[in-house]
Amino acid sequence: MIMQLVHRVVLALLLIQATAHALSLAKPGCQERCGNVVIPYPFGVGADCFSNETFAIACNSSFSPAKPFLRAINMEVLEISLQGTIRVNNPISTSNCPNRPDSTLKMDMSKTPFSFSDSQSKFTAMGCNNLALINGKDVETGGCTSFCNSSWRPSTCYGINCCQTRIPPSLKVIDVSLTSIYTSKGAESCKRAFVVEQDWFANLTNPFDVHFMENVPVVLDWTANATCKNFTERYIKDQYETVCACGWGSEGNPYLVNGCQDIDECVDGSVKCTYPYVCVNTPGGYDCFQPNKSSKRARAATIGGFTALLFLLAGVWWSYKRIEAKKLQENEKFYGGLLLQQLSSEEVEIATDISNENETYLEL
Ligand SMILES: *[C@@H]1O[C@H](CO)[C@@H](O)[C@H](O)[C@H]1NC(C)=O
Ligand SMILES: *[C@@H]1O[C@H](CO)[C@@H](O)[C@H](O)[C@H]1NC(C)=O
Ligand SMILES: *[C@@H]1O[C@H](CO)[C@@H](O)[C@H](O)[C@H]1NC(C)=O
Ligand SMILES: *[C@@H]1O[C@H](CO)[C@@H](O)[C@H](O)[C@H]1NC(C)=O
Ligand SMILES: *[C@@H]1O[C@H](CO)[C@@H](O)[C@H](O)[C@H]1NC(C)=O
Ligand SMILES: *[C@@H]1O[C@H](CO)[C@@H](O)[C@H](O)[C@H]1NC(C)=O
């Protein structure tokens, strides 16, 4: 009788959870997207929607669609990932280029939790006779040189008319300078330099398409000094940043209270149980079990959700499954004698109990 009651309560809870399943990555009551960009917490549009001022997003609706800007560094946001990266549009440095005023890429993110992602972004320079340097805080931190050859075909970036180099880890300050390697020839040529998302750049069929652009996408790392919320893990992404992640088998936003929800593997089609076994979602995973006669009962049990109580119930499920196994064993000698031996006397009692109440078990 008690078993039956517990089951009814749990199934009711599961139903409540299932109806509340629609996942939002923004803080409750806050704008979920700006234009085409999803804005997950700790980022947010408007007061009380971000975790602190450095994650404030300004959504400018004078563009169509609206464009989000990261206020702390005043850059257009292209994509925010909860894995600790953000793609922004960053300006190109130019010198002596036709129809273009000279401009310098100058950024100081030293008081923010942002830095250039050294694994996903590269410093790139274009032009002939170009000595392009990355200057950090009063020190040169890197750079590359590109040499001239007019018969060079514009499809590669290996040092002739175009060069690339890695950037130092955790680079927060950048001030690009463009000068000539030698003064004799090509000193007046058009020169460019920028930090760019490497995958994006490699995807360009012609890297010189960049000539017609004012901004290129770059990937920044971010880290939030947050305590990771329920069912989440904190892990070290790179050497310098820690990020939160939803626990195994769950998804959502680990920076929000109750932001992570169990993935229903049975519904998303990622797993399949072979007949006569039926898929049942569990916290962090799933189970294949054999329904008792009526498949309607099994369906009732597949409604997924995530409840701490389910952990408690996992034990009950086990007992149930073992009983199934026991029945199988009796009928078909399928599992051998092992499982029965493992059943303690207490479990055998529960087993008998459930067998007696079989008719109502799992019914709503
Ligand atoms: C939105 O963008 C336009 C065009 O760049 C600019 O003139 C305007 O000041 C921006 N509005 C806000 C609220 O930042
Ligand atoms: C320019 O490149 C071509 C092949 O790409 C090469 O044959 C030629 O020698 C190079 N010229 C100079 C001046 O380096
Ligand atoms: C580069 O191209 C591949 C294949 O077309 C695509 O999957 C990937 O998303 C592209 N990467 C970027 C950054 O555009
Ligand atoms: C991070 O949070 C802890 C406690 O919440 C605080 O003591 C520490 O000063 C914070 N660090 C930064 C860099 O904000
Ligand atoms: C906001 O959070 C970032 C990242 O944890 C931290 O570096 C910064 O000091 C915080 N700013 C304020 C004003 O608390
Ligand atoms: C999640 O954490 C909050 C506070 O951190 C707590 O109030 C809430 O009960 C927790 N939820 C679950 C399902 O554990």
XYZ file of C-alpha atoms in Angstrom, residues 59-67:
9
model
C 20.122 45.489 -27.507
C 20.026 48.096 -30.255
C 16.750 47.815 -32.142
C 17.558 50.534 -34.648
C 19.078 47.658 -36.638
C 16.831 45.105 -38.281
C 17.096 42.530 -36.871
C 18.204 44.093 -33.579
C 21.883 43.757 -32.677
